[in-house]
Amino acid sequence: MQHADALSRAPVNTILISMSTWQEFEDMQTFDEDIQLVKEWVQSGSRPDQKPVDVSVTLDTLYKNFDSLVVKNHVLCRKWTDKTAKEREQIVVPTHLTPNILKEAHCQVGHLGVAKTFEMIQRKFYWPGFFKAVEEFCRNCEVCSKNKAVPRPRSPMKPIEVIPIPFYMIGVDIIGPLKTTSKGNKYILSVVDYYTKYAEAVALPNQEAVTVARALEDIFARHGMPSVLLTDQGSNFESKVIASLCEMFGIEKRRTTAYHPQTDGLCERFNGILKSLLRMRVNKEKNDWDEQLPHALLAYRVSTQSSTGVTPFEMLYGREVRLPFGTDQEKLVSSPTHGPAKYVEELKKRQDILRKLVTKRIEKAQEKQKRSYDLRYRAQQNKRFYMGDTVLLKNFRARGLDEKYTGPYIIVNIRENDCEIESLESRKRKVVHANNLRRFVVETVANPLGEESEDMLSSDSDESTIELINERAGVRLAPRGIDDQAEPLNLRYNLRQNRRQPDRYGVPVLDY
């Protein structure tokens, strides 16, 4: 004995517009005055010599396409030749039914893209501007928005203002977990000065706030207290311990936007370079990286930075570093020929020259980066967000079949490139970068029975009234037996090879 499965049972109250018969579409078209008027023109064999003025887009378009219109089985259709040179008749869809056709074609079949959804509708149906309608419907589909990767609007780059003072502003980050070393270390605390590009890196056994605070104190003892400390929103940096440390030393703590590491781009780039240098020096077991850390730091500190034109070491100390392959002549040239006071004076002069030169180079480098970035995403810059917009947030924790976006949210505040959003479900708020958002339009589907039916379907409508409306509109509610006398217009041609199910199962549909 066979049993009906989920695909063969028609859900109760599911409206099957695309599966309707010719008779039912004839009844549906009676609710559209424009289609009724054009149908009269076609049946009479002529249209008015003068195009009507102040008419709808539908009537205007059908007037222009009069020669391609026919009436088949009392239904207004449009003649069309497909890619295989086969002539087809597309049913002209009443305006109030187009949202339902779009939903059935896109949502029931499997959320295909714009082109495939358009081709599917084009085989059976037509209405003025239906390609744009398909494009907009697919773009605003909640399921597609949450699961498909599409280009997101990009905010223009806003370079960080660099104060020409060493260790005025530093970026701090955590690398790891890495393979545990013999000393028990698993993480690296990386610290980079935004002006000199000089970097520090400390091996840590854990990333607890107390451990991080002690490592920062050690770095502050060597370089002095920074004025600004830039970190991400990790719990180790958002703790009361770090807050107390900053308060104690008079440090302004700034944080990057969640899941937008570009805010602290300098630190992120250094992390990548440091890991690359360590990767080439560690043993096969990769458990001696903490011993190789000083060598990797030296390699970074003596390499010329493209933005400054000098090495981080020279920027900080005002002299070139002595390397193992240095010559005696270099040693003599770099040695001071005067007393300490004269040396300090010369060092200050050299530092002033370097500071002016490097400041100009940094500004020029930032301008070049911004120009390149904004040019690359120029097409996206007009898609800015505004307060009140409904958006989806990129899900950075998505794994496997998880949705790529969460939401919807509403934007309640905007600060430059950051947006404060509020969940429409939980009402919780968070601040995120605009690049991690995509606009979302809440879907609305028109009543397939037309405006007249809305007046009739009041709260006190009885079953006989509803049945009368269904009969007049030619719209059937599932479940329903297959009409052997009427030819079904099956839009979903690629589902189950169009096999007709036994009468006792009703018309096969997919619930959406």
Short mmCIF file of C-alpha atoms in Angstrom, two decimals:
data_model
loop_
_atom_site.label_atom_id
_atom_site.label_comp_id
_atom_site.label_asym_id
_atom_site.label_seq_id
_atom_site.Cartn_x
_atom_site.Cartn_y
_atom_site.Cartn_z
CA MET A 1 0.00 0.00 0.00
CA GLN A 2 1.38 3.40 -0.99
CA HIS A 3 1.16 6.48 1.18
CA ALA A 4 1.14 10.13 0.21
CA ASP A 5 4.37 11.97 0.94
CA ALA A 6 4.98 15.64 1.73
CA LEU A 7 5.26 16.58 -1.94
CA SER A 8 2.07 14.86 -3.01
CA ARG A 9 -0.23 16.38 -0.41
CA ALA A 10 -1.50 19.89 -1.06
CA PRO A 11 -1.34 22.05 2.08
CA VAL A 12 -4.67 23.43 3.21
CA ASN A 13 -5.35 27.03 2.13
CA THR A 14 -2.40 27.08 -0.32
CA ILE A 15 -3.37 29.24 -3.32
CA LEU A 16 -2.24 27.65 -6.58
CA ILE A 17 -2.17 30.51 -9.08
CA SER A 18 0.38 28.95 -11.43
CA MET A 19 -1.56 25.65 -11.55
CA SER A 20 -4.85 27.28 -12.54
CA THR A 21 -6.82 26.30 -15.63
CA TRP A 22 -7.74 28.46 -18.59
CA GLN A 23 -11.26 28.91 -17.20
CA GLU A 24 -9.88 30.06 -13.87
CA PHE A 25 -7.50 32.56 -15.48
CA GLU A 26 -10.39 33.93 -17.52
CA ASP A 27 -12.23 34.59 -14.28
CA MET A 28 -9.13 36.13 -12.67
CA GLN A 29 -8.67 38.57 -15.56
CA THR A 30 -12.17 39.93 -15.04
CA PHE A 31 -10.89 41.74 -11.94
CA ASP A 32 -8.40 43.77 -14.03
CA GLU A 33 -10.06 46.62 -15.94
CA ASP A 34 -7.02 47.24 -18.15
CA ILE A 35 -6.86 43.62 -19.30
CA GLN A 36 -10.60 43.54 -19.92
CA LEU A 37 -10.37 46.67 -22.09
CA VAL A 38 -7.43 45.34 -24.13
CA LYS A 39 -9.16 41.97 -24.52
CA GLU A 40 -12.11 43.79 -26.11
CA TRP A 41 -9.70 45.52 -28.51
CA VAL A 42 -8.12 42.21 -29.52
CA GLN A 43 -11.48 40.50 -29.98
CA SER A 44 -12.70 43.37 -32.16
CA GLY A 45 -9.49 43.22 -34.21
CA SER A 46 -8.45 46.85 -33.70
CA ARG A 47 -7.32 49.30 -31.07
CA PRO A 48 -8.05 53.04 -30.79
CA ASP A 49 -6.08 55.17 -33.23
CA GLN A 50 -5.01 57.49 -30.46
CA LYS A 51 -3.31 56.04 -27.42
CA PRO A 52 -5.32 56.81 -24.28
CA VAL A 53 -3.79 59.45 -22.03
CA ASP A 54 -3.23 59.28 -18.27
CA VAL A 55 -3.43 55.51 -18.24
CA SER A 56 -1.61 52.87 -16.21
CA VAL A 57 1.73 51.39 -17.22
CA THR A 58 -0.03 48.10 -17.94
CA LEU A 59 -2.49 49.63 -20.40
CA ASP A 60 0.19 51.77 -22.02
CA THR A 61 2.49 48.76 -22.58
CA LEU A 62 -0.28 46.49 -23.84
CA TYR A 63 -1.36 49.22 -26.28
CA LYS A 64 2.17 49.34 -27.71
CA ASN A 65 2.33 45.53 -27.94
CA PHE A 66 -1.14 45.16 -29.45
CA ASP A 67 0.10 43.23 -32.51
CA SER A 68 1.56 40.47 -30.33
CA LEU A 69 -1.63 39.96 -28.28
CA VAL A 70 -4.16 37.19 -28.82
CA VAL A 71 -7.16 35.78 -26.99
CA LYS A 72 -6.89 32.05 -26.39
CA ASN A 73 -9.63 30.15 -24.59
CA HIS A 74 -11.12 33.53 -23.58
CA VAL A 75 -7.80 34.48 -21.89
CA LEU A 76 -5.67 37.43 -23.02
CA CYS A 77 -2.20 36.16 -24.03
CA ARG A 78 0.96 37.47 -25.62
CA LYS A 79 2.66 35.68 -28.51
CA TRP A 80 6.33 35.01 -27.84
CA THR A 81 9.10 33.00 -29.53
CA ASP A 82 11.54 31.26 -27.20
CA LYS A 83 15.24 30.47 -27.75
CA THR A 84 14.37 27.28 -29.62
CA ALA A 85 12.24 29.25 -32.11
CA LYS A 86 9.10 27.72 -30.61
CA GLU A 87 6.06 29.96 -30.52
CA ARG A 88 4.36 30.25 -27.15
CA GLU A 89 1.42 32.10 -25.66
CA GLN A 90 2.12 33.87 -22.40
CA ILE A 91 -0.88 34.57 -20.20
CA VAL A 92 -1.15 38.27 -19.36
CA VAL A 93 -1.22 38.28 -15.56
CA PRO A 94 -3.49 40.71 -13.68
CA THR A 95 -1.52 43.16 -11.56
CA HIS A 96 -2.87 41.91 -8.24
CA LEU A 97 -1.68 38.36 -9.01
CA THR A 98 1.94 39.12 -9.93
CA PRO A 99 3.33 38.85 -6.35
CA ASN A 100 1.86 35.38 -6.02
CA ILE A 101 3.25 34.24 -9.37
CA LEU A 102 6.67 35.51 -8.30
CA LYS A 103 6.44 33.71 -4.99
CA GLU A 104 5.36 30.41 -6.52
CA ALA A 105 8.03 30.55 -9.23
CA HIS A 106 10.87 31.53 -6.92
CA CYS A 107 10.10 30.14 -3.47
CA GLN A 108 8.43 26.85 -4.32
CA VAL A 109 10.97 25.74 -6.92
CA GLY A 110 14.01 26.23 -4.70
CA HIS A 111 15.02 29.91 -4.60
CA LEU A 112 16.79 29.97 -7.95
CA GLY A 113 18.52 33.10 -9.19
CA VAL A 114 17.07 35.96 -11.21
CA ALA A 115 17.79 34.50 -14.66
CA LYS A 116 16.37 31.06 -13.94
CA THR A 117 13.30 32.42 -12.15
CA PHE A 118 12.70 34.83 -15.05
CA GLU A 119 12.99 32.04 -17.64
CA MET A 120 10.57 29.90 -15.65
CA ILE A 121 7.92 32.63 -15.51
CA GLN A 122 8.54 33.65 -19.11
CA ARG A 123 7.46 30.23 -20.35
CA LYS A 124 3.89 30.76 -19.16
CA PHE A 125 3.26 34.34 -18.07
CA TYR A 126 3.73 37.97 -19.01
CA TRP A 127 3.09 41.39 -17.51
CA PRO A 128 4.74 44.75 -18.23
CA GLY A 129 8.12 45.08 -16.51
CA PHE A 130 8.15 41.54 -15.17
CA PHE A 131 11.95 41.13 -15.49
CA LYS A 132 12.49 44.04 -13.08
CA ALA A 133 9.81 42.56 -10.83
CA VAL A 134 11.65 39.21 -10.79
CA GLU A 135 14.95 40.96 -10.10
CA GLU A 136 13.51 42.96 -7.20
CA PHE A 137 11.66 39.97 -5.74
CA CYS A 138 14.79 37.78 -5.76
CA ARG A 139 16.88 40.59 -4.29
CA ASN A 140 14.40 41.08 -1.44
CA CYS A 141 13.77 37.39 -0.77
CA GLU A 142 14.49 36.76 2.93
CA VAL A 143 15.71 33.19 2.42
CA CYS A 144 18.07 34.21 -0.40
CA SER A 145 19.25 37.27 1.51
CA LYS A 146 20.24 35.14 4.49
CA ASN A 147 21.87 32.31 2.55
CA LYS A 148 23.37 33.65 -0.68
CA ALA A 149 26.61 35.59 -0.91
CA VAL A 150 26.08 38.84 -2.80
CA PRO A 151 28.11 42.07 -3.02
CA ARG A 152 27.32 44.26 -0.04
CA PRO A 153 27.34 48.05 0.02
CA ARG A 154 30.77 49.34 1.03
CA SER A 155 31.32 52.38 3.15
CA PRO A 156 34.01 54.82 2.03
CA MET A 157 37.37 54.37 3.74
CA LYS A 158 38.05 56.61 6.72
CA PRO A 159 41.80 56.59 7.47
CA ILE A 160 42.86 56.76 11.12
CA GLU A 161 44.48 60.08 12.01
CA VAL A 162 48.09 59.36 12.96
CA ILE A 163 49.65 61.67 15.57
CA PRO A 164 53.40 62.10 14.83
CA ILE A 165 54.49 60.97 18.29
CA PRO A 166 56.01 57.52 18.95
CA PHE A 167 53.67 55.26 20.94
CA TYR A 168 50.94 57.89 21.11
CA MET A 169 48.45 55.35 19.73
CA ILE A 170 49.00 51.60 19.71
CA GLY A 171 46.97 48.71 18.33
CA VAL A 172 46.71 45.56 20.45
CA ASP A 173 45.56 42.09 19.39
CA ILE A 174 45.83 38.41 20.30
CA ILE A 175 47.16 35.69 17.98
CA GLY A 176 46.18 32.11 18.72
CA PRO A 177 45.62 29.60 20.05
CA LEU A 178 48.84 28.15 18.64
CA LYS A 179 50.46 24.82 19.40
CA THR A 180 51.49 24.72 23.07
CA THR A 181 55.23 25.17 23.50
CA SER A 182 57.50 23.46 26.04
CA LYS A 183 57.14 26.60 28.17
CA GLY A 184 53.35 26.31 28.12
CA ASN A 185 52.69 29.27 25.81
CA LYS A 186 49.69 29.20 23.44
CA TYR A 187 49.05 32.84 22.48
CA ILE A 188 50.89 35.94 21.28
CA LEU A 189 50.05 39.45 22.42
CA SER A 190 50.89 41.76 19.50
CA VAL A 191 51.33 45.51 19.97
CA VAL A 192 52.03 47.94 17.10
CA ASP A 193 52.73 51.67 17.26
CA TYR A 194 50.69 53.50 14.63
CA TYR A 195 53.34 56.15 13.98
CA THR A 196 56.69 54.37 13.92
CA LYS A 197 55.19 50.93 13.00
CA TYR A 198 57.43 49.50 15.71
CA ALA A 199 56.02 46.24 17.06
CA GLU A 200 56.22 44.20 20.24
CA ALA A 201 55.10 40.59 20.65
CA VAL A 202 54.82 38.66 23.91
CA ALA A 203 54.23 34.92 24.28
CA LEU A 204 51.36 34.14 26.69
CA PRO A 205 50.17 30.90 28.33
CA ASN A 206 46.55 32.10 28.13
CA GLN A 207 44.54 35.13 27.04
CA GLU A 208 42.95 35.97 30.36
CA ALA A 209 42.59 39.65 31.15
CA VAL A 210 45.08 39.56 34.05
CA THR A 211 47.75 37.90 31.87
CA VAL A 212 47.22 40.45 29.09
CA ALA A 213 47.34 43.37 31.55
CA ARG A 214 50.68 42.24 33.00
CA ALA A 215 52.20 41.93 29.51
CA LEU A 216 50.98 45.42 28.62
CA GLU A 217 52.49 46.84 31.82
CA ASP A 218 55.86 45.40 30.79
CA ILE A 219 55.62 47.05 27.36
CA PHE A 220 54.55 50.36 28.91
CA ALA A 221 57.63 50.21 31.16
CA ARG A 222 59.85 50.19 28.06
CA HIS A 223 58.04 52.68 25.82
CA GLY A 224 55.94 54.80 28.17
CA MET A 225 52.17 55.05 28.45
CA PRO A 226 50.25 55.46 25.20
CA SER A 227 47.49 58.03 24.95
CA VAL A 228 45.22 55.76 22.90
CA LEU A 229 44.83 51.97 23.08
CA LEU A 230 42.96 50.40 20.13
CA THR A 231 41.62 46.84 20.59
CA ASP A 232 38.88 44.59 19.27
CA GLN A 233 35.78 43.69 21.29
CA GLY A 234 37.22 40.47 22.71
CA SER A 235 36.28 39.67 26.30
CA ASN A 236 39.94 39.82 27.34
CA PHE A 237 40.13 43.48 26.25
CA GLU A 238 36.65 44.45 27.45
CA SER A 239 37.26 43.26 31.01
CA LYS A 240 37.31 45.40 34.14
CA VAL A 241 41.03 44.64 34.55
CA ILE A 242 41.96 46.32 31.25
CA ALA A 243 39.53 49.16 31.96
CA SER A 244 41.17 49.73 35.35
CA LEU A 245 44.64 49.60 33.77
CA CYS A 246 43.69 52.28 31.23
CA GLU A 247 42.08 54.42 33.91
CA MET A 248 45.14 54.11 36.13
CA PHE A 249 47.53 55.27 33.39
CA GLY A 250 45.18 57.82 31.79
CA ILE A 251 44.81 55.88 28.53
CA GLU A 252 41.85 56.38 26.19
CA LYS A 253 40.58 52.95 25.17
CA ARG A 254 39.04 52.63 21.73
CA ARG A 255 37.54 49.49 20.24
CA THR A 256 37.11 48.27 16.70
CA THR A 257 33.68 47.40 15.31
CA ALA A 258 32.72 43.76 15.77
CA TYR A 259 33.85 41.54 12.88
CA HIS A 260 35.55 44.40 11.08
CA PRO A 261 39.31 43.95 11.64
CA GLN A 262 40.08 46.56 8.97
CA THR A 263 39.58 49.20 11.66
CA ASP A 264 42.81 47.97 13.26
CA GLY A 265 44.32 47.14 9.89
CA LEU A 266 47.91 47.85 10.97
CA CYS A 267 47.75 45.27 13.75
CA GLU A 268 46.08 42.73 11.46
CA ARG A 269 48.80 43.16 8.82
CA PHE A 270 51.54 42.79 11.42
CA ASN A 271 49.90 39.59 12.70
CA GLY A 272 49.98 38.16 9.20
CA ILE A 273 53.64 39.08 8.71
CA LEU A 274 54.63 37.71 12.13
CA LYS A 275 52.90 34.38 11.53
CA SER A 276 54.55 34.11 8.12
CA LEU A 277 58.00 34.76 9.63
CA LEU A 278 57.43 32.23 12.42
CA ARG A 279 56.11 29.64 9.99
CA MET A 280 59.45 29.64 8.20
CA ARG A 281 61.52 29.27 11.39
CA VAL A 282 59.69 26.79 13.63
CA ASN A 283 60.63 23.12 13.94
CA LYS A 284 58.59 20.26 12.48
CA GLU A 285 56.52 19.95 15.64
CA LYS A 286 55.81 23.71 15.53
CA ASN A 287 56.17 23.91 19.30
CA ASP A 288 59.18 26.23 19.56
CA TRP A 289 57.59 29.36 18.10
CA ASP A 290 58.09 31.31 21.37
CA GLU A 291 61.86 30.76 21.06
CA GLN A 292 61.79 32.05 17.47
CA LEU A 293 59.70 35.11 18.37
CA PRO A 294 62.67 37.50 19.00
CA HIS A 295 64.23 36.61 15.63
CA ALA A 296 60.94 37.21 13.80
CA LEU A 297 60.53 40.55 15.57
CA LEU A 298 64.02 41.66 14.56
CA ALA A 299 63.31 40.79 10.92
CA TYR A 300 60.16 42.91 10.99
CA ARG A 301 61.71 45.87 12.83
CA VAL A 302 64.60 46.25 10.37
CA SER A 303 62.46 45.98 7.22
CA THR A 304 61.59 49.22 5.42
CA GLN A 305 57.92 50.17 5.65
CA SER A 306 56.27 51.25 2.41
CA SER A 307 54.21 53.95 4.15
CA THR A 308 57.17 55.61 5.94
CA GLY A 309 60.12 54.75 3.73
CA VAL A 310 62.27 53.83 6.76
CA THR A 311 62.50 50.91 9.18
CA PRO A 312 60.48 50.86 12.44
CA PHE A 313 63.76 50.58 14.35
CA GLU A 314 65.17 53.76 12.80
CA MET A 315 61.87 55.59 13.30
CA LEU A 316 61.94 54.83 17.03
CA TYR A 317 65.65 55.12 17.83
CA GLY A 318 66.81 57.62 15.22
CA ARG A 319 69.64 55.41 13.97
CA GLU A 320 70.11 52.38 11.78
CA VAL A 321 70.30 49.03 13.50
CA ARG A 322 73.59 47.13 13.54
CA LEU A 323 73.12 43.72 11.96
CA PRO A 324 75.45 40.67 11.99
CA PHE A 325 76.62 41.41 8.45
CA GLY A 326 77.53 45.06 9.26
CA THR A 327 81.09 46.29 8.51
CA ASP A 328 83.59 48.08 10.70
CA GLN A 329 83.23 51.14 8.47
CA GLU A 330 79.48 51.27 9.27
CA LYS A 331 80.34 50.97 12.95
CA LEU A 332 82.74 53.95 12.74
CA VAL A 333 80.29 56.09 10.80
CA SER A 334 77.45 55.39 13.21
CA SER A 335 79.58 56.04 16.32
CA PRO A 336 79.22 59.52 17.89
CA THR A 337 82.30 61.75 17.63
CA HIS A 338 81.18 64.17 20.35
CA GLY A 339 79.94 63.98 23.93
CA PRO A 340 76.48 62.87 25.08
CA ALA A 341 74.95 66.36 24.89
CA LYS A 342 76.04 66.82 21.28
CA TYR A 343 74.76 63.36 20.40
CA VAL A 344 71.34 64.10 21.87
CA GLU A 345 71.16 67.37 19.94
CA GLU A 346 72.03 65.65 16.66
CA LEU A 347 69.55 62.87 17.44
CA LYS A 348 66.76 65.42 17.96
CA LYS A 349 67.55 67.10 14.65
CA ARG A 350 67.52 63.78 12.87
CA GLN A 351 64.25 62.81 14.53
CA ASP A 352 62.64 66.11 13.51
CA ILE A 353 63.69 65.60 9.90
CA LEU A 354 62.42 62.01 9.97
CA ARG A 355 59.14 63.05 11.61
CA LYS A 356 58.33 65.66 8.96
CA LEU A 357 59.34 63.34 6.13
CA VAL A 358 57.48 60.33 7.47
CA THR A 359 54.33 62.30 8.31
CA LYS A 360 54.06 63.43 4.70
CA ARG A 361 54.69 59.89 3.46
CA ILE A 362 52.03 58.43 5.77
CA GLU A 363 49.48 61.02 4.63
CA LYS A 364 50.32 60.32 0.99
CA ALA A 365 50.07 56.55 1.55
CA GLN A 366 46.67 56.92 3.25
CA GLU A 367 45.39 59.13 0.43
CA LYS A 368 46.52 56.52 -2.10
CA GLN A 369 44.84 53.69 -0.17
CA LYS A 370 41.61 55.64 0.19
CA ARG A 371 41.58 56.62 -3.48
CA SER A 372 42.15 53.01 -4.54
CA TYR A 373 39.52 51.67 -2.12
CA ASP A 374 36.87 54.24 -2.98
CA LEU A 375 37.48 53.77 -6.71
CA ARG A 376 37.07 50.02 -6.34
CA TYR A 377 33.77 50.36 -4.50
CA ARG A 378 32.53 53.55 -6.13
CA ALA A 379 29.51 51.74 -7.55
CA GLN A 380 28.52 50.74 -4.03
CA GLN A 381 28.93 54.11 -2.33
CA ASN A 382 25.51 55.38 -3.34
CA LYS A 383 23.93 52.47 -1.48
CA ARG A 384 24.36 54.06 1.90
CA PHE A 385 22.23 53.14 4.88
CA TYR A 386 19.86 55.47 6.68
CA MET A 387 18.15 55.45 10.06
CA GLY A 388 15.04 53.29 9.91
CA ASP A 389 16.39 50.97 7.20
CA THR A 390 15.69 47.27 7.67
CA VAL A 391 18.89 45.22 7.27
CA LEU A 392 20.45 41.79 7.70
CA LEU A 393 23.75 41.21 9.54
CA LYS A 394 26.48 38.92 8.22
CA ASN A 395 26.73 35.76 10.33
CA PHE A 396 30.45 35.24 10.93
CA ARG A 397 29.76 32.11 12.97
CA ALA A 398 27.97 30.35 10.12
CA ARG A 399 29.17 26.81 9.53
CA GLY A 400 27.98 24.21 7.06
CA LEU A 401 24.34 24.88 6.20
CA ASP A 402 23.86 27.76 8.66
CA GLU A 403 22.33 30.96 7.32
CA LYS A 404 24.96 33.46 6.15
CA TYR A 405 22.96 36.41 7.48
CA THR A 406 20.83 36.96 10.57
CA GLY A 407 17.99 39.35 11.25
CA PRO A 408 16.13 41.33 10.31
CA TYR A 409 17.31 44.40 12.24
CA ILE A 410 16.42 48.07 12.07
CA ILE A 411 19.04 50.84 12.06
CA VAL A 412 18.46 53.13 15.05
CA ASN A 413 21.64 55.22 14.89
CA ILE A 414 24.51 55.91 12.47
CA ARG A 415 28.02 57.06 13.37
CA GLU A 416 30.15 57.53 10.26
CA ASN A 417 30.75 53.94 9.04
CA ASP A 418 29.21 52.24 12.09
CA CYS A 419 25.53 51.49 12.57
CA GLU A 420 23.65 50.76 15.77
CA ILE A 421 21.05 48.12 14.97
CA GLU A 422 18.13 46.70 16.94
CA SER A 423 16.76 43.19 16.50
CA LEU A 424 13.12 43.19 15.46
CA GLU A 425 12.72 39.97 17.42
CA SER A 426 14.57 40.44 20.71
CA ARG A 427 14.92 44.27 20.67
CA LYS A 428 18.59 43.88 21.63
CA ARG A 429 21.00 46.45 20.20
CA LYS A 430 24.57 46.24 18.93
CA VAL A 431 27.03 48.42 17.02
CA VAL A 432 28.36 46.95 13.76
CA HIS A 433 30.26 48.16 10.72
CA ALA A 434 28.15 49.11 7.72
CA ASN A 435 30.15 46.77 5.47
CA ASN A 436 28.70 43.79 7.36
CA LEU A 437 25.11 44.80 6.60
CA ARG A 438 22.90 44.31 3.60
CA ARG A 439 19.60 46.01 2.96
CA PHE A 440 16.47 43.93 3.44
CA VAL A 441 12.93 44.67 2.27
CA VAL A 442 10.07 43.05 4.15
CA GLU A 443 8.11 41.03 1.64
CA THR A 444 4.46 41.78 1.00
CA VAL A 445 2.20 39.65 -1.19
CA ALA A 446 -0.92 41.08 -2.77
CA ASN A 447 -4.33 39.50 -2.31
CA PRO A 448 -4.78 37.22 -5.34
CA LEU A 449 -8.54 37.75 -5.25
CA GLY A 450 -8.34 41.49 -5.89
CA GLU A 451 -9.49 44.52 -3.88
CA GLU A 452 -13.15 43.66 -4.27
CA SER A 453 -12.64 40.43 -2.38
CA GLU A 454 -11.00 42.29 0.52
CA ASP A 455 -14.22 44.23 1.06
CA MET A 456 -16.24 41.03 0.94
CA LEU A 457 -13.91 39.11 3.25
CA SER A 458 -14.82 40.86 6.47
CA SER A 459 -14.56 39.42 9.94
CA ASP A 460 -18.16 38.21 9.83
CA SER A 461 -17.89 36.47 6.45
CA ASP A 462 -19.34 32.99 6.47
CA GLU A 463 -18.15 29.98 4.51
CA SER A 464 -20.70 30.51 1.73
CA THR A 465 -19.38 34.05 1.11
CA ILE A 466 -15.78 32.81 0.93
CA GLU A 467 -16.78 30.02 -1.45
CA LEU A 468 -18.58 32.57 -3.64
CA ILE A 469 -15.45 34.72 -3.85
CA ASN A 470 -13.30 31.72 -4.71
CA GLU A 471 -15.75 30.72 -7.43
CA ARG A 472 -15.87 34.23 -8.92
CA ALA A 473 -12.10 34.69 -8.80
CA GLY A 474 -11.33 31.32 -10.28
CA VAL A 475 -8.79 30.65 -7.53
CA ARG A 476 -8.81 27.25 -5.95
CA LEU A 477 -7.72 26.40 -2.45
CA ALA A 478 -5.85 23.15 -1.87
CA PRO A 479 -6.56 20.32 -1.33
CA ARG A 480 -8.45 19.83 -4.56
CA GLY A 481 -8.99 17.00 -6.99
CA ILE A 482 -7.33 17.27 -10.39
CA ASP A 483 -9.67 18.61 -13.05
CA ASP A 484 -9.42 16.13 -15.93
CA GLN A 485 -11.43 18.40 -18.22
CA ALA A 486 -9.27 21.51 -17.87
CA GLU A 487 -5.67 21.81 -19.01
CA PRO A 488 -3.42 22.64 -16.03
CA LEU A 489 -0.81 25.37 -16.51
CA ASN A 490 2.01 23.77 -14.53
CA LEU A 491 4.71 26.36 -13.91
CA ARG A 492 6.81 24.00 -11.83
CA TYR A 493 7.83 21.88 -14.80
CA ASN A 494 11.08 20.68 -13.25
CA LEU A 495 9.62 19.24 -10.05
CA ARG A 496 9.12 15.47 -10.15
CA GLN A 497 9.11 15.53 -13.97
CA ASN A 498 5.52 16.87 -13.96
CA ARG A 499 4.16 13.51 -12.88
CA ARG A 500 0.49 13.76 -11.97
CA GLN A 501 -0.36 12.31 -8.59
CA PRO A 502 -3.40 10.02 -8.00
CA ASP A 503 -6.65 11.89 -7.48
CA ARG A 504 -6.81 10.97 -3.82
CA TYR A 505 -3.62 12.94 -3.16
CA GLY A 506 -4.76 16.20 -4.73
CA VAL A 507 -2.56 18.58 -6.72
CA PRO A 508 1.16 18.33 -5.72
CA VAL A 509 2.38 21.60 -4.23
CA LEU A 510 5.17 22.89 -2.02
CA ASP A 511 4.27 24.89 1.02
CA TYR A 512 6.00 28.30 1.12
#
